[in-house]
Coordinates of C-alpha atoms in Angstrom, one line a residue:
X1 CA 201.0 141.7 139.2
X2 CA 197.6 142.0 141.1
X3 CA 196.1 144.9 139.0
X4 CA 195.0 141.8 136.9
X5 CA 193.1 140.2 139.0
X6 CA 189.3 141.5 138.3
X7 CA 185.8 140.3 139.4
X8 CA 182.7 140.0 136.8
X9 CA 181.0 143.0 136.5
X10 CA 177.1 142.0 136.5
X11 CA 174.2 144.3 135.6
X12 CA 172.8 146.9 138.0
X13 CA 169.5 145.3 137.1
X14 CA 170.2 142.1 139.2
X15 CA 170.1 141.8 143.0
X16 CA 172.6 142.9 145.5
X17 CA 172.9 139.3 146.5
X18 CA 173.1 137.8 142.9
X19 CA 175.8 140.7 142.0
X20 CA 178.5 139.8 145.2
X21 CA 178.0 135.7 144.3
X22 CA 179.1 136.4 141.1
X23 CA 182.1 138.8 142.3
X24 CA 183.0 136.4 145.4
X25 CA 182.3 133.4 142.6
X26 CA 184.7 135.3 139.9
X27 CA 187.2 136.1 142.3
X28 CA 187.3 132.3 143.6
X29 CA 187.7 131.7 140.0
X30 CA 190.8 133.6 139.8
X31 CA 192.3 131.8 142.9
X32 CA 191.5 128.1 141.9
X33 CA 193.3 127.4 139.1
X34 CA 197.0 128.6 141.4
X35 CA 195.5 127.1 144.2
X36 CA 194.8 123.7 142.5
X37 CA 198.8 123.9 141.6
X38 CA 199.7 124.5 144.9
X39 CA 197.3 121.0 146.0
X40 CA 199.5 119.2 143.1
X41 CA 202.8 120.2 144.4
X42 CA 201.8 119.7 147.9
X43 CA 200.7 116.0 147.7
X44 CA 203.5 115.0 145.4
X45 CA 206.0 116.7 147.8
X46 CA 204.8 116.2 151.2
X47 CA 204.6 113.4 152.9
X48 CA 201.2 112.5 155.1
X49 CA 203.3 113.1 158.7
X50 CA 204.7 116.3 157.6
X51 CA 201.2 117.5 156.0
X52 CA 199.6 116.5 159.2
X53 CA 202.1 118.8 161.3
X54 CA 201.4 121.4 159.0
X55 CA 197.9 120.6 159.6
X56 CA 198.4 120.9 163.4
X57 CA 200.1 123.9 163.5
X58 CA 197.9 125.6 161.2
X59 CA 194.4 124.4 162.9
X60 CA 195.5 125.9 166.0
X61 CA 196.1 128.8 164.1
X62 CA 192.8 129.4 162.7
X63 CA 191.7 128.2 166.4
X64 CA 193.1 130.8 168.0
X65 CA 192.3 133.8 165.7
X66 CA 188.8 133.5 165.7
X67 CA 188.6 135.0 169.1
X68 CA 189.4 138.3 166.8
X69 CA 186.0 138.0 165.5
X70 CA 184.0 140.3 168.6
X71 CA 180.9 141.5 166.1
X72 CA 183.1 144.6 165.9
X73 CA 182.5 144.4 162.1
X74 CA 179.1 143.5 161.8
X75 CA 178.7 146.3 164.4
X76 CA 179.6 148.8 161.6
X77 CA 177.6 147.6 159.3
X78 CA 174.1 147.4 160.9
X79 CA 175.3 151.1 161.7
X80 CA 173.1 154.2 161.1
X81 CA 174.6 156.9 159.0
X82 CA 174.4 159.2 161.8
X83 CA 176.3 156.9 164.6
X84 CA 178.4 155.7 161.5
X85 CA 181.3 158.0 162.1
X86 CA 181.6 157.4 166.2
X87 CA 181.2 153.3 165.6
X88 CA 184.1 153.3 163.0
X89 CA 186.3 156.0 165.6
X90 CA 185.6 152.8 168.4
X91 CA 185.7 149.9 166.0
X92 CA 189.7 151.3 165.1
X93 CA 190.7 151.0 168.6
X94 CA 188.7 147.8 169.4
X95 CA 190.3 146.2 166.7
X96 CA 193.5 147.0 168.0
X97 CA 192.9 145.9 171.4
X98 CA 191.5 142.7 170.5
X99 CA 193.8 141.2 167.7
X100 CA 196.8 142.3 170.2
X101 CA 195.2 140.3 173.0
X102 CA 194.8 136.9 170.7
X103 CA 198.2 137.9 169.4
X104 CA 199.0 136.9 173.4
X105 CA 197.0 134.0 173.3
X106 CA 198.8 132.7 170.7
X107 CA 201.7 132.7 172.1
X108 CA 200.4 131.0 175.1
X109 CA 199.3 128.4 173.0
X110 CA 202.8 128.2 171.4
X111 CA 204.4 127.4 174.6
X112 CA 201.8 124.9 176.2
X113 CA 202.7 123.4 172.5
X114 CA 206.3 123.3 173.7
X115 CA 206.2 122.8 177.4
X116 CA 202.9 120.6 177.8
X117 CA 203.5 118.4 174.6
X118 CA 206.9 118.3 173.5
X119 CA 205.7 119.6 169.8
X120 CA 208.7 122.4 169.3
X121 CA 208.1 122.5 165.5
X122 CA 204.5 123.8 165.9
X123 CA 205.2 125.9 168.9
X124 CA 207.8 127.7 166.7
X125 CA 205.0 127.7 164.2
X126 CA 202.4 129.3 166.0
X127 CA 204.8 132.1 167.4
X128 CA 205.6 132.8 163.7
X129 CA 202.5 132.9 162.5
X130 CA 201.3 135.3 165.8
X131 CA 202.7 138.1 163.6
X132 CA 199.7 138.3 161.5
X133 CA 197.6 140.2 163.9
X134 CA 199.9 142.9 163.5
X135 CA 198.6 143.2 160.4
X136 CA 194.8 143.0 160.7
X137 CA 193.6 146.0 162.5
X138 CA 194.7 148.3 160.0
X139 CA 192.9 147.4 157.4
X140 CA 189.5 146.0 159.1
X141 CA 187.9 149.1 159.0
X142 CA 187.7 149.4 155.7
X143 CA 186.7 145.9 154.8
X144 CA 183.9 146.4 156.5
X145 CA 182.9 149.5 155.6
X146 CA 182.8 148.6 151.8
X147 CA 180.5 145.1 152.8
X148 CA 178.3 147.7 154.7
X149 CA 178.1 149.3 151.4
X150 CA 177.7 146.6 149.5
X151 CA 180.5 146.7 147.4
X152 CA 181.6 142.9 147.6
X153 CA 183.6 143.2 144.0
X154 CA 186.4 145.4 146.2
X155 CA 185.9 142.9 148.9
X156 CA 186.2 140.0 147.1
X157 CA 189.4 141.0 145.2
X158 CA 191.3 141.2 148.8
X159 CA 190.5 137.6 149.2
X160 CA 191.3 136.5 145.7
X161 CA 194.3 138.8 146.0
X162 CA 195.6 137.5 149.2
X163 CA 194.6 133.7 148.2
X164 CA 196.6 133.3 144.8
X165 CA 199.5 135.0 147.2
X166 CA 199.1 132.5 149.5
X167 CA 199.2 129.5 146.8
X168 CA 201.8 131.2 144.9
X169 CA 204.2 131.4 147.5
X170 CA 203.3 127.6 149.1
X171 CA 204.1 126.4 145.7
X172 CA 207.6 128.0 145.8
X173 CA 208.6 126.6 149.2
X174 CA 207.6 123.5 148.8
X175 CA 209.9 123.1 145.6
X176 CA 212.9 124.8 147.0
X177 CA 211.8 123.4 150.8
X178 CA 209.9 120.4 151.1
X179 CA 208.6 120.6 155.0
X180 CA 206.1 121.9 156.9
X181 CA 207.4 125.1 157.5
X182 CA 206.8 125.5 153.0
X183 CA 202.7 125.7 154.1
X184 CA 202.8 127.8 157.1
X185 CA 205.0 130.6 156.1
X186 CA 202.8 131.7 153.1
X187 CA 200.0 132.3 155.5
X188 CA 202.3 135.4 157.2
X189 CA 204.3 136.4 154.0
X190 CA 200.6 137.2 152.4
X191 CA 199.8 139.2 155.6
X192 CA 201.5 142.7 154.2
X193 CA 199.4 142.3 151.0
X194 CA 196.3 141.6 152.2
X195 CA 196.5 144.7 154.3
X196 CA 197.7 147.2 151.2
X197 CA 194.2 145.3 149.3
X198 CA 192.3 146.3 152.6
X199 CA 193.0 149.2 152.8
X200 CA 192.1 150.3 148.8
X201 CA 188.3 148.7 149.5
X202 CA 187.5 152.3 151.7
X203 CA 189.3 156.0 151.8
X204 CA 187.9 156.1 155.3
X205 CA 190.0 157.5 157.6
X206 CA 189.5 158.4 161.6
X207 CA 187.2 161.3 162.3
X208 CA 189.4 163.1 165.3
X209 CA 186.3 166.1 165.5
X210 CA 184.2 162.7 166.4
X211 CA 183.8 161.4 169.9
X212 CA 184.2 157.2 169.7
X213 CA 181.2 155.4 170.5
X214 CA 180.5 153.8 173.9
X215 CA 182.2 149.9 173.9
X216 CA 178.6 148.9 175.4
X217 CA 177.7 149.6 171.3
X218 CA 179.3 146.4 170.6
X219 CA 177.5 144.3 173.3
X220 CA 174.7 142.9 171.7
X221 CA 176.6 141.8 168.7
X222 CA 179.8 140.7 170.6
X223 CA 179.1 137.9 172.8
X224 CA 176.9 136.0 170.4
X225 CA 179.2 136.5 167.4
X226 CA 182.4 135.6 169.2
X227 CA 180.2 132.7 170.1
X228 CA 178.9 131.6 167.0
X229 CA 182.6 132.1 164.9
X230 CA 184.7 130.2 168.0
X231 CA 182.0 127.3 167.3
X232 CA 182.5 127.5 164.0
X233 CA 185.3 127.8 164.1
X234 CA 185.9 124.4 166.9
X235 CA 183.4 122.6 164.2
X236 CA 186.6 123.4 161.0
X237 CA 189.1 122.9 162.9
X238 CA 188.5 120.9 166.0
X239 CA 187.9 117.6 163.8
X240 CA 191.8 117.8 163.0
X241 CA 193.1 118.2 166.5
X242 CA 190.5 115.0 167.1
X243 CA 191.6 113.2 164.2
X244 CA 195.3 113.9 164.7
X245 CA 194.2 112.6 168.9
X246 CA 192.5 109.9 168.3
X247 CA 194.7 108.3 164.8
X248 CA 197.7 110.2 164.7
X249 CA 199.6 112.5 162.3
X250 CA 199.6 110.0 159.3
X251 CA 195.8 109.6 159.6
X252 CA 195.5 113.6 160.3
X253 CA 197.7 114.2 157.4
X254 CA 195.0 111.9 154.9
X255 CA 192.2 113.6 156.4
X256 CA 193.6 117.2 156.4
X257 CA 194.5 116.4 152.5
X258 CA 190.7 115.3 151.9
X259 CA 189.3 117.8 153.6
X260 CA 191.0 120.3 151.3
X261 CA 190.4 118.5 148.5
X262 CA 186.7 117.5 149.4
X263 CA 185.5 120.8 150.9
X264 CA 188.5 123.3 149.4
X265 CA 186.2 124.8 146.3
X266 CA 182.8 124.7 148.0
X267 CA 183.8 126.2 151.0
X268 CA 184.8 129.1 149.7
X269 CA 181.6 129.1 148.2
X270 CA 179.8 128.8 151.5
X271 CA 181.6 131.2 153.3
X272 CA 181.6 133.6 150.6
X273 CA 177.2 133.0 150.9
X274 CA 177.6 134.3 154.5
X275 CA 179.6 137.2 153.9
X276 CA 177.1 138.7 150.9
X277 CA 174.0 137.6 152.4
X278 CA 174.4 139.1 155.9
X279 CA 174.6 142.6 154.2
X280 CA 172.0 141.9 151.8
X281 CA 169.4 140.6 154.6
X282 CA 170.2 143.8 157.0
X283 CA 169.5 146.0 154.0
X284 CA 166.0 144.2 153.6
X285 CA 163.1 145.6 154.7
X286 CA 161.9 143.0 157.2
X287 CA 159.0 142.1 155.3
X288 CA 160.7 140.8 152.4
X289 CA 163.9 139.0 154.5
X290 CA 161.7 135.9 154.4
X291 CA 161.5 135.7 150.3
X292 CA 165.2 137.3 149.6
X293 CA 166.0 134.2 151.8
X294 CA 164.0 131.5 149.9
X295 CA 165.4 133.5 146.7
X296 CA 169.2 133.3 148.1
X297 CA 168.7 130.0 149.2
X298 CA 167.2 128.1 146.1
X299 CA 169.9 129.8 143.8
X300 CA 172.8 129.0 146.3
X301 CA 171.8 125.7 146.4
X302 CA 170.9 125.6 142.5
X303 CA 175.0 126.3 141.9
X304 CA 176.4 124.3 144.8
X305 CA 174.7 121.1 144.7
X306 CA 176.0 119.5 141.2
X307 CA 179.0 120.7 142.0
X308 CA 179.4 118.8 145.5
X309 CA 177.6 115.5 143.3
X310 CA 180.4 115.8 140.8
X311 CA 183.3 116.2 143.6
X312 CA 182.3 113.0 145.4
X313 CA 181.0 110.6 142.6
X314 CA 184.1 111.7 140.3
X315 CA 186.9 111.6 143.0
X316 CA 187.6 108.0 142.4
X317 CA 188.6 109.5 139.0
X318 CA 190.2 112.8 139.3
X319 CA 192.3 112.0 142.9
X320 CA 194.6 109.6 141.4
X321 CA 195.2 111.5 138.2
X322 CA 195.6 114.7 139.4
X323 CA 197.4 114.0 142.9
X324 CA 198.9 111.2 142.2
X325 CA 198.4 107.3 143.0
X326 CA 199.9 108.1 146.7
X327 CA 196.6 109.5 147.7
X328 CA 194.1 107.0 146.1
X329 CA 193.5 105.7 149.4
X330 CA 191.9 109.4 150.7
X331 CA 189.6 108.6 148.1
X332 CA 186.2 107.5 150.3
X333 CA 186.9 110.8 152.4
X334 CA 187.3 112.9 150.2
X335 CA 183.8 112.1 148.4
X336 CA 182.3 111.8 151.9
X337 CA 183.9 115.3 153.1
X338 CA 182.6 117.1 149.6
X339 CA 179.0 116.2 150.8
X340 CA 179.3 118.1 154.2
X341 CA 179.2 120.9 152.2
X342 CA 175.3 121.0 151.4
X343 CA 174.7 121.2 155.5
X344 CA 177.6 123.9 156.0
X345 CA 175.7 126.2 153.0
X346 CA 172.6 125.8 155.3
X347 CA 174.3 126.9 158.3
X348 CA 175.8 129.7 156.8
X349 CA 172.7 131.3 155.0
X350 CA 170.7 130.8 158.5
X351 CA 173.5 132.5 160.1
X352 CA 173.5 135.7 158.0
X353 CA 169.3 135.5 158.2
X354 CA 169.9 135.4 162.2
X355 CA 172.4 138.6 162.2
X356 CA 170.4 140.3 159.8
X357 CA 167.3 140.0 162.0
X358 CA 169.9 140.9 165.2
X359 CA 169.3 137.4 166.7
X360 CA 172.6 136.5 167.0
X361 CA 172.0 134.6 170.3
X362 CA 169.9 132.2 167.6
X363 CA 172.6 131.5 165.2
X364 CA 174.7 131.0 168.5
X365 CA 172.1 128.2 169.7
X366 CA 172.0 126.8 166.4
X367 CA 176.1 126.4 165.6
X368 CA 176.5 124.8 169.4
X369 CA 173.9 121.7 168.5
X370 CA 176.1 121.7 164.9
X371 CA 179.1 121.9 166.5
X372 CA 178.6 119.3 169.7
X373 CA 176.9 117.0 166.8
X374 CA 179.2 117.5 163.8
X375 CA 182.6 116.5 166.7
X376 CA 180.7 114.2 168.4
X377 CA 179.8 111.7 165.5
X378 CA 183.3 112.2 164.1
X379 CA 184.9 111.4 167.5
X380 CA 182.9 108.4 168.0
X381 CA 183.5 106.9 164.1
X382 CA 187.2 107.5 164.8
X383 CA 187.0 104.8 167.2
X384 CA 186.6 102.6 164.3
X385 CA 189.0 104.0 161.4
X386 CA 189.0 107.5 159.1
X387 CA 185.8 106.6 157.1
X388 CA 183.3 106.2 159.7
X389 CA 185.1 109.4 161.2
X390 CA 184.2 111.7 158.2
X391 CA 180.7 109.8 158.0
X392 CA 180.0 111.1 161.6
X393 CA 181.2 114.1 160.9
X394 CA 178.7 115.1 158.0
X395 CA 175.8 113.6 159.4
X396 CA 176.5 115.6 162.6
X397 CA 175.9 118.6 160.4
X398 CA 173.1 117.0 158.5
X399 CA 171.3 116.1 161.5
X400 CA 171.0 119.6 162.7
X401 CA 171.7 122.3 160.0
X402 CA 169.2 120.1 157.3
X403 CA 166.0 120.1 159.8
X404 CA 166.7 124.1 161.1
X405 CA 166.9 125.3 157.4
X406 CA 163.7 123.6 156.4
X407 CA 161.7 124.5 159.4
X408 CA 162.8 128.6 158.0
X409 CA 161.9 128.0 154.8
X410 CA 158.6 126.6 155.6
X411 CA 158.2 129.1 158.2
X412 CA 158.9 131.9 155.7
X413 CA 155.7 131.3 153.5
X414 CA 153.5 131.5 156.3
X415 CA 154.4 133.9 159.1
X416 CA 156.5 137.6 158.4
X417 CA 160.1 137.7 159.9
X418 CA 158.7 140.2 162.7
X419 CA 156.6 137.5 164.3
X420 CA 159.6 134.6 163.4

């Protein structure tokens, strides 16, 4: 079934950076067409409420697992080739360690979610879904290795792989069981697959003749990348627990719809920016990071832009058409959500210019103003209704992200990195 699923091979002749967007862009082309379906079938199936528990359960989720993201990854691939061998021995049993600790932490969560606030449904949820860690550690290794080689085509098909799983199998359960439970399942049935994909991307296997690297390897990436992904992280998902707070599950359900439909495409796109730029930039010599970042940037922002113009100023079109007349009214936020994409491409590309440079600590001060902005003006426009809540969430993002991407683009024509 998945042997199928290919990404475009581009010439040699291009650069490493415009080679992985078109695989991670190819492979998101694979997934969007299934995924779209599974949208359809969703918002013609589901009702707001249930949506909006889904939404709950599933922000808590992603909440939650980002405390798996240490730097033990980004660790391996700002390796040297002689440490390579002893980082990738540690990385195995860090991995380990840490996805079986937020395995616990999940199902703390799950029963604050049942013994604080009533909310059984998403407790049993979350302790489902805590599985998935069982999975990861397995299989990160490898991933890694193969982005520290630059070989985002094998990385890319994991995701596509494990996305049009995902999709496939939501679109199955809601049609045989229309609840909640139809779009949180999927994300722990596609678990066993994404790890046999993972685990294809590198034939590395653990070096026993090789002593495993000290844990104080990992320090200077783990604090400040733990730091920067839980922000993010608080900045993706947060908005819903605030939303779902502050206007309740119907209102949650609207804007967890809009933000799928508003930011679904281009997100991928944005993450997919961070994950092949960050390799790209550490394999730079640091004279050139400043003009492979003006480079990356202009032609990210070359593809992205008309697409976010066409999301927002056609959605009064498409929404009702291809979702149905139930959600003409997530119209306005779904146009408005499509635009925060422009300062989440910024944040992202800074990000993997701050690793690459190992400032992490800056990418950490940037994503905390973002963050404490972005949740800030979407907390105060929910006082008012859903619209001026996704209007103070973008411009939270603008206000920062915008200003600290053109200050490095500026800075880049005049000073080297090494002095930045």
């Amino acid at each position: 079934m998945f042997n199928s699923i290919r990404t475009w091979r581009t010439p040699d002749r291009l650069p490493a950076f415009v080679r992985g967007m078109f695989a991670y862009g190819s492979a998101e082309a694979a997934t969007r067409s299934v995924r779209l379906g599974a949208i359809l079938v969703i918002a013609r199936q589901i009702s707001p409420e249930l949506l909006g528990t889904a939404a709950l359960a599933l922000s808590l989720f992603e909440l939650v697992r980002v405390l798996a993201n240490v730097g033990i990854g980004q660790r391996i691939i700002v390796a040297t080739e002689t440490e390579l061998s002893a980082i990738c021995n540690a990385a195995l049993r860090l991995f380990w360690i840490v996805c079986a600790g937020v395995m616990v932490i999940q199902l703390a969560v799950a029963a604050i979610a049942l013994i604080v606030f009533s909310q059984m449904e998403v407790a049993a949820m979350l302790a489902a879904l805590s599985a998935v860690f069982l999975f990861m550690p397995a299989g990160l290794v490898q991933i890694f290795l193969a982005m520290r080689e630059q070989r985002l085509a094998a990385t890319a098909r994991v995701a596509a792989v494990q996305n049009i799983t995902d999709a496939a199998l939501t679109v199955a359960l809601v049609l045989i069981w229309p609840s909640a439970w139809a779009i949180v399942l999927p994300k722990l049935l596609s678990a066993p697959i994404w790890l046999i994909e993972a685990r294809k991307t590198h034939a590395w296997k653990a070096d026993d003749t090789v002593p495993r690297a000290s844990i104080f390897e990992f320090a200077n990436f783990g604090p400040a990348i733990l730091g920067s992904e839980l922000l993010a992280a608080a900045r993706l998902h947060g908005d819903k627990l605030l939303i779902g707070a502050i206007l309740g599950t119907e209102a949650l359900g609207l804007y967890y719809f809009a933000f799928n439909a508003g930011l679904g495409i281009t997100q991928s796109f944005v993450a997919a920016c961070n994950l092949v730029l960050f390799p790209h930039f550490a394999k730079s010599h640091l004279d050139h990071i400043g003009k492979e970042f003006r480079q990356s940037f202009g032609l990210g922002l070359a593809v992205l832009l008309p697409v976010v113009l066409a999301q927002a100023l056609l959605a009064p079109l498409y929404v009702p058409i291809i979702f149905g007349e139930g959600w003409t009214q997530a119209v306005p936020y779904v146009a408005l959500l499509a635009a925060a994409a422009l300062p989440l491409y910024a944040g992202a590309i800074l990000g993997a210019r701050h690793r690459a440079l190992n400032e992490p600590f800056a990418e950490t001060r940037l994503m905390a103003a973002a963050t404490l902005a972005a949740l800030t003006g979407l907390a105060a426009g929910a006082q008012y209704d859903l619209t001026a809540a996704c209007i103070g969430f973008g411009s939270g993002l603008a206000i920062i992200l915008v200003p600290a991407a053109g200050v490095q683009l500026l800075s880049s024509f005049r000073i080297s990195p090494t002095t930045a």
